[in-house]
Short mmCIF file of C-alpha atoms in Angstrom, two decimals:
data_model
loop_
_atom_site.label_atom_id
_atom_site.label_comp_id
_atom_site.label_asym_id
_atom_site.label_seq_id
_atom_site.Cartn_x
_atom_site.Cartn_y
_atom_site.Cartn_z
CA UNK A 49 -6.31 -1.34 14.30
CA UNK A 50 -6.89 -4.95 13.15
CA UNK A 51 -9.34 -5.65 16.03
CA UNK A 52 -11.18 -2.31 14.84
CA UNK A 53 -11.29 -3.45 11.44
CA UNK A 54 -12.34 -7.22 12.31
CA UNK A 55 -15.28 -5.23 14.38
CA UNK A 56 -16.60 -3.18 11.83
CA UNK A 57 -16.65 -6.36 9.38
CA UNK A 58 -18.12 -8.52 12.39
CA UNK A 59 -20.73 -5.89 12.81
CA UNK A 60 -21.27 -3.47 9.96
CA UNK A 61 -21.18 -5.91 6.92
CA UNK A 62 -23.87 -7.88 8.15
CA UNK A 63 -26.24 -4.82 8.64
CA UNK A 64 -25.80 -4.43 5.15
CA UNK A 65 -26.27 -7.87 4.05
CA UNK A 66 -29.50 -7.24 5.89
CA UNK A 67 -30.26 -4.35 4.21
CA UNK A 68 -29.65 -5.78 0.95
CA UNK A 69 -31.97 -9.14 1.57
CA UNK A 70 -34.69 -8.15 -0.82
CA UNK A 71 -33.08 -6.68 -3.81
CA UNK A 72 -32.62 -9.62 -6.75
CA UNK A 73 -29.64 -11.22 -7.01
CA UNK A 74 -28.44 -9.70 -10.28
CA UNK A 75 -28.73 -6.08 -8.70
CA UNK A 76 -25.80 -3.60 -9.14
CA UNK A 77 -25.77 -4.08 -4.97
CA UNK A 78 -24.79 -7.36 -4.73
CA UNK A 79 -22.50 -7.27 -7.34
CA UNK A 80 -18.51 -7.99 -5.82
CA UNK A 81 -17.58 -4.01 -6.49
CA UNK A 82 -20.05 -2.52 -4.05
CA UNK A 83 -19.61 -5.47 -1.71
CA UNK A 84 -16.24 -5.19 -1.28
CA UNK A 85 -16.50 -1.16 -1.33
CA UNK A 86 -19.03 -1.81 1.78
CA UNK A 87 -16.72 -4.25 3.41
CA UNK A 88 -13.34 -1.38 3.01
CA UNK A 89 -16.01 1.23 4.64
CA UNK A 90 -17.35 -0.86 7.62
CA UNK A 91 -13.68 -1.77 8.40
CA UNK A 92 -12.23 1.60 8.13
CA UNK A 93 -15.07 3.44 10.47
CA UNK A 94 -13.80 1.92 13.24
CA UNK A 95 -10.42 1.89 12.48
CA UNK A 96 -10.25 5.63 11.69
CA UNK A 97 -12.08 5.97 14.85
CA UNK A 98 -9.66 4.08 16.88
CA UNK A 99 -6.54 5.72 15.04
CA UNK A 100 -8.10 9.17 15.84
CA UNK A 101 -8.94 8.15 19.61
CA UNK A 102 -5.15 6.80 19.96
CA UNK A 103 -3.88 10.09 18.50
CA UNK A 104 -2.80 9.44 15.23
CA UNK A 105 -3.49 12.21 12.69
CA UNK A 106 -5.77 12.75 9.87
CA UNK A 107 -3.84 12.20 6.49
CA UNK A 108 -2.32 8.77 8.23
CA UNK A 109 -5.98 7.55 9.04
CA UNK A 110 -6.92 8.62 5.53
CA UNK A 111 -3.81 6.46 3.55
CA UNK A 112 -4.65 3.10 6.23
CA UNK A 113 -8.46 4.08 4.60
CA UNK A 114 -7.25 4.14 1.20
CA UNK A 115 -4.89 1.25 1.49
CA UNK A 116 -7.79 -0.68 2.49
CA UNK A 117 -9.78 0.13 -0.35
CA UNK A 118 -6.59 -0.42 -2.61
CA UNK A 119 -6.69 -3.88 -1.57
CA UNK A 120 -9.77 -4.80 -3.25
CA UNK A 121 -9.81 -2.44 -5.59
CA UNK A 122 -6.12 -3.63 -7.70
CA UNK A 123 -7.87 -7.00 -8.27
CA UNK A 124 -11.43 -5.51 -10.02
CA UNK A 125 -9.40 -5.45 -13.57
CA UNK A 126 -8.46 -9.24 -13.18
CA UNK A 127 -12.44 -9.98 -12.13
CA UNK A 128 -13.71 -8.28 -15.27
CA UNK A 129 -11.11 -9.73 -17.27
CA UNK A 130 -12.62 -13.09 -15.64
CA UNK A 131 -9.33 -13.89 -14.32
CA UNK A 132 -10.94 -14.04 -10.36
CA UNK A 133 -14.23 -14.76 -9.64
CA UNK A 134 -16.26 -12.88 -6.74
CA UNK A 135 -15.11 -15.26 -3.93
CA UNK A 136 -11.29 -14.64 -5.08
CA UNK A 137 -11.56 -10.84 -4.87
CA UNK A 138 -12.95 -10.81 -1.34
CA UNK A 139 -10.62 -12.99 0.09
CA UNK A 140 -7.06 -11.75 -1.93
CA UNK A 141 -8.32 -8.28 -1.46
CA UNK A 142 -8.33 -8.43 2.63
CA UNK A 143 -4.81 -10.34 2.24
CA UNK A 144 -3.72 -7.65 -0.51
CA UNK A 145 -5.63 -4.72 1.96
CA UNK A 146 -3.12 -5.73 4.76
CA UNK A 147 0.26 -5.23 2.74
CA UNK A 148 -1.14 -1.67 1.82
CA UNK A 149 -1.90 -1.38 5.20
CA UNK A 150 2.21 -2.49 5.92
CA UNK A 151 3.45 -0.18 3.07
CA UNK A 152 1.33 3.22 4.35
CA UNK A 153 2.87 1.90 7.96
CA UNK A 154 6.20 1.64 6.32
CA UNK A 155 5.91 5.39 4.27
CA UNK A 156 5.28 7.15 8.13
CA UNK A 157 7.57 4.63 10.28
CA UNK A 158 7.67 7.35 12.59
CA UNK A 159 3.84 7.90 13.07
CA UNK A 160 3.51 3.87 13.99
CA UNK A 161 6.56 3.76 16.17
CA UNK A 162 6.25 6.04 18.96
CA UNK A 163 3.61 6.49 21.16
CA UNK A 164 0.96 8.26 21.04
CA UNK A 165 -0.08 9.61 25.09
CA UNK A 166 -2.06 12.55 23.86
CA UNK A 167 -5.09 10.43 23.38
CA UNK A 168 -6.17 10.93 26.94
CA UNK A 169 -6.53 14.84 26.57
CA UNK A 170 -9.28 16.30 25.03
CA UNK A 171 -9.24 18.73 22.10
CA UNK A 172 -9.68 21.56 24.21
CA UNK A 173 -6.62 20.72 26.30
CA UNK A 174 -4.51 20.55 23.47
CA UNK A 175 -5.51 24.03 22.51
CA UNK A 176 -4.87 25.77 25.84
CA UNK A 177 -2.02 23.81 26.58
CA UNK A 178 -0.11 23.26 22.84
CA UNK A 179 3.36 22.68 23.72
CA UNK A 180 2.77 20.19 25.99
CA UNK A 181 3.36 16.65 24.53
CA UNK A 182 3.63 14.40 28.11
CA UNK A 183 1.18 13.44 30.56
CA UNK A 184 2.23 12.50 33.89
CA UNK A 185 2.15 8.57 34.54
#
């Protein structure tokens, strides 16, 4: 999930730096909020992506989602209080994003403990063939 994450920020972010370029430097776009609320988004893409391709559900790929958001998010009071500045929230809120990242993990034990084979079938599989949970080796 990490390298899915580190992707998205590797490749996504910068699009939107990109897209960004011309607006003035006091704009509501380049203010830390949306920035960071970018940066959550082009890391959890991929990371949903990968989650759903390795056969995780939807409501766990939703709370790693959230959890990533939560990260930055927690820290906005302490930036308006002027308690962090920009740089602060963008680098505590990827540390913060990856121990709500351990507790949703932590909440569903099961769901990041076993594994998850059925990624190899497609949906239609699945529906003609429901009870089946194995693939051959």
């Amino acid at each position: 999930m990490v390298v899915a994450m580190a992707a998205g920020m590797l490749v996504l972010h910068p699009a939107w730096t990109l897209a960004i370029a011309g607006t003035a430097p006091t704009s509501v776009l380049r203010s830390v909020e949306v920035d960071t609320i970018v940066m959550a988004t082009a890391m959890s893409v991929p990371m949903v992506a990968w989650m759903r391709y390795r056969g995780h559900g939807w409501a766990p790929a939703w709370e790693m989602s959230l959890a990533m958001y939560a990260g930055f998010i927690v820290l906005y009071p302490l930036h308006w209080a002027g308690v962090v500045n920009d740089a602060a929230v963008m680098s505590y809120g990827h540390v913060l994003m990856l121990g709500f990242m351990l507790l949703a993990m932590l909440l569903r034990r099961h769901e990041y403990t076993t594994a998850h084979h059925d990624h190899h079938r497609t949906s239609l599989e699945k529906i003609r063939d429901p009870a089946s949970t194995r693939l051959s080796s």
